[in-house]
Amino acid sequence: MNLSSIKARAIIIHEKEEIVKRKRKEFAKLLREQRAETGMTQFELADQAGVGRPSVACWECGYNFPRLDSLVRLAEAMGKDLKICFVDKPEEEEA
């Protein structure tokens, strides 16, 4: 492997890391907004979803993503449909 291919791989890895970071921030914003709409505190959401409050705080700060089973429980605890809550985006954001 030559130096230029190593640099190219490093650039690709960096770009992928930036995409993941952006997606975590987008998810964090969505989660905060959805929780605020319900009027729940982080503690109340965590309790009803069966997760720890520190986990909810980490997700809302964009440090990491919840596992799929936790994501389903979060949506259920907020009385939301998972697809509408975290997957579908309004049309103006997709453009």
PDB file of C-alpha atoms in Angstrom:
ATOM      1  CA  MET A   1       0.000   0.000   0.000  1.00  0.00           C
ATOM      2  CA  ASN A   2       1.504   3.317  -1.034  1.00  0.00           C
ATOM      3  CA  LEU A   3       1.270   6.671   0.704  1.00  0.00           C
ATOM      4  CA  SER A   4      -1.414   8.086  -1.594  1.00  0.00           C
ATOM      5  CA  SER A   5      -3.735   5.112  -0.991  1.00  0.00           C
ATOM      6  CA  ILE A   6      -3.195   5.437   2.771  1.00  0.00           C
ATOM      7  CA  LYS A   7      -4.093   9.136   2.589  1.00  0.00           C
ATOM      8  CA  ALA A   8      -7.171   8.341   0.484  1.00  0.00           C
ATOM      9  CA  ARG A   9      -8.335   5.758   3.037  1.00  0.00           C
ATOM     10  CA  ALA A  10      -7.776   8.213   5.882  1.00  0.00           C
ATOM     11  CA  ILE A  11      -9.890  10.805   4.080  1.00  0.00           C
ATOM     12  CA  ILE A  12     -12.699   8.290   3.521  1.00  0.00           C
ATOM     13  CA  ILE A  13     -12.627   7.224   7.161  1.00  0.00           C
ATOM     14  CA  HIS A  14     -12.719  10.854   8.298  1.00  0.00           C
ATOM     15  CA  GLU A  15     -15.675  11.599   5.999  1.00  0.00           C
ATOM     16  CA  LYS A  16     -17.583   8.597   7.351  1.00  0.00           C
ATOM     17  CA  GLU A  17     -16.885   9.685  10.935  1.00  0.00           C
ATOM     18  CA  GLU A  18     -18.213  13.159  10.131  1.00  0.00           C
ATOM     19  CA  ILE A  19     -21.401  11.678   8.645  1.00  0.00           C
ATOM     20  CA  VAL A  20     -21.976   9.569  11.760  1.00  0.00           C
ATOM     21  CA  LYS A  21     -21.340  12.590  13.995  1.00  0.00           C
ATOM     22  CA  ARG A  22     -23.858  14.657  12.001  1.00  0.00           C
ATOM     23  CA  LYS A  23     -26.451  11.864  12.175  1.00  0.00           C
ATOM     24  CA  ARG A  24     -25.997  11.574  15.949  1.00  0.00           C
ATOM     25  CA  LYS A  25     -26.594  15.322  16.308  1.00  0.00           C
ATOM     26  CA  GLU A  26     -29.691  15.146  14.087  1.00  0.00           C
ATOM     27  CA  PHE A  27     -31.064  12.251  16.121  1.00  0.00           C
ATOM     28  CA  ALA A  28     -30.291  14.051  19.389  1.00  0.00           C
ATOM     29  CA  LYS A  29     -32.251  17.092  18.242  1.00  0.00           C
ATOM     30  CA  LEU A  30     -35.202  14.926  17.173  1.00  0.00           C
ATOM     31  CA  LEU A  31     -35.240  13.084  20.486  1.00  0.00           C
ATOM     32  CA  ARG A  32     -35.139  16.326  22.514  1.00  0.00           C
ATOM     33  CA  GLU A  33     -37.950  17.800  20.400  1.00  0.00           C
ATOM     34  CA  GLN A  34     -40.117  14.680  20.665  1.00  0.00           C
ATOM     35  CA  ARG A  35     -39.598  14.479  24.428  1.00  0.00           C
ATOM     36  CA  ALA A  36     -40.374  18.191  24.838  1.00  0.00           C
ATOM     37  CA  GLU A  37     -43.621  17.749  22.881  1.00  0.00           C
ATOM     38  CA  THR A  38     -44.724  15.140  25.403  1.00  0.00           C
ATOM     39  CA  GLY A  39     -43.760  17.349  28.354  1.00  0.00           C
ATOM     40  CA  MET A  40     -41.674  14.548  29.847  1.00  0.00           C
ATOM     41  CA  THR A  41     -38.418  14.963  31.721  1.00  0.00           C
ATOM     42  CA  GLN A  42     -35.420  12.813  30.840  1.00  0.00           C
ATOM     43  CA  PHE A  43     -36.031  10.867  34.048  1.00  0.00           C
ATOM     44  CA  GLU A  44     -39.703  10.231  33.207  1.00  0.00           C
ATOM     45  CA  LEU A  45     -38.866   9.117  29.670  1.00  0.00           C
ATOM     46  CA  ALA A  46     -36.090   6.843  30.893  1.00  0.00           C
ATOM     47  CA  ASP A  47     -38.354   5.314  33.539  1.00  0.00           C
ATOM     48  CA  GLN A  48     -41.209   4.658  31.115  1.00  0.00           C
ATOM     49  CA  ALA A  49     -38.867   3.317  28.402  1.00  0.00           C
ATOM     50  CA  GLY A  50     -36.976   1.086  30.834  1.00  0.00           C
ATOM     51  CA  VAL A  51     -33.588   2.693  30.277  1.00  0.00           C
ATOM     52  CA  GLY A  52     -31.303   4.725  32.493  1.00  0.00           C
ATOM     53  CA  ARG A  53     -31.556   8.515  32.635  1.00  0.00           C
ATOM     54  CA  PRO A  54     -27.858   8.832  31.783  1.00  0.00           C
ATOM     55  CA  SER A  55     -28.580   6.932  28.553  1.00  0.00           C
ATOM     56  CA  VAL A  56     -31.304   9.400  27.578  1.00  0.00           C
ATOM     57  CA  ALA A  57     -28.941  12.281  28.381  1.00  0.00           C
ATOM     58  CA  CYS A  58     -26.189  10.762  26.203  1.00  0.00           C
ATOM     59  CA  TRP A  59     -28.602  10.238  23.312  1.00  0.00           C
ATOM     60  CA  GLU A  60     -29.905  13.801  23.605  1.00  0.00           C
ATOM     61  CA  CYS A  61     -26.347  15.152  23.586  1.00  0.00           C
ATOM     62  CA  GLY A  62     -25.494  13.138  20.490  1.00  0.00           C
ATOM     63  CA  TYR A  63     -22.801  11.020  22.126  1.00  0.00           C
ATOM     64  CA  ASN A  64     -24.227   7.786  20.744  1.00  0.00           C
ATOM     65  CA  PHE A  65     -27.329   6.114  19.321  1.00  0.00           C
ATOM     66  CA  PRO A  66     -29.745   3.914  21.256  1.00  0.00           C
ATOM     67  CA  ARG A  67     -30.048   0.255  20.317  1.00  0.00           C
ATOM     68  CA  LEU A  68     -33.080  -0.583  18.210  1.00  0.00           C
ATOM     69  CA  ASP A  69     -34.973  -2.150  21.120  1.00  0.00           C
ATOM     70  CA  SER A  70     -34.402   0.998  23.195  1.00  0.00           C
ATOM     71  CA  LEU A  71     -35.480   3.180  20.288  1.00  0.00           C
ATOM     72  CA  VAL A  72     -38.750   1.256  20.018  1.00  0.00           C
ATOM     73  CA  ARG A  73     -39.366   1.632  23.770  1.00  0.00           C
ATOM     74  CA  LEU A  74     -38.596   5.378  23.620  1.00  0.00           C
ATOM     75  CA  ALA A  75     -41.200   5.890  20.897  1.00  0.00           C
ATOM     76  CA  GLU A  76     -43.750   3.780  22.778  1.00  0.00           C
ATOM     77  CA  ALA A  77     -43.107   5.657  26.033  1.00  0.00           C
ATOM     78  CA  MET A  78     -43.797   8.941  24.247  1.00  0.00           C
ATOM     79  CA  GLY A  79     -46.891   7.516  22.558  1.00  0.00           C
ATOM     80  CA  LYS A  80     -45.349   8.027  19.133  1.00  0.00           C
ATOM     81  CA  ASP A  81     -45.078   5.862  16.048  1.00  0.00           C
ATOM     82  CA  LEU A  82     -41.407   4.965  15.599  1.00  0.00           C
ATOM     83  CA  LYS A  83     -41.398   5.701  11.869  1.00  0.00           C
ATOM     84  CA  ILE A  84     -43.014   9.101  12.273  1.00  0.00           C
ATOM     85  CA  CYS A  85     -41.028   9.917  15.391  1.00  0.00           C
ATOM     86  CA  PHE A  86     -37.510   9.217  14.154  1.00  0.00           C
ATOM     87  CA  VAL A  87     -37.525   8.169  10.494  1.00  0.00           C
ATOM     88  CA  ASP A  88     -39.782  10.370   8.376  1.00  0.00           C
ATOM     89  CA  LYS A  89     -38.616  13.898   7.720  1.00  0.00           C
ATOM     90  CA  PRO A  90     -40.812  16.775   6.659  1.00  0.00           C
ATOM     91  CA  GLU A  91     -40.598  17.413   2.920  1.00  0.00           C
ATOM     92  CA  GLU A  92     -38.882  20.798   3.279  1.00  0.00           C
ATOM     93  CA  GLU A  93     -35.940  19.140   5.084  1.00  0.00           C
ATOM     94  CA  GLU A  94     -35.470  16.493   2.361  1.00  0.00           C
ATOM     95  CA  ALA A  95     -34.976  19.046  -0.426  1.00  0.00           C
TER      96      ALA A  95
END
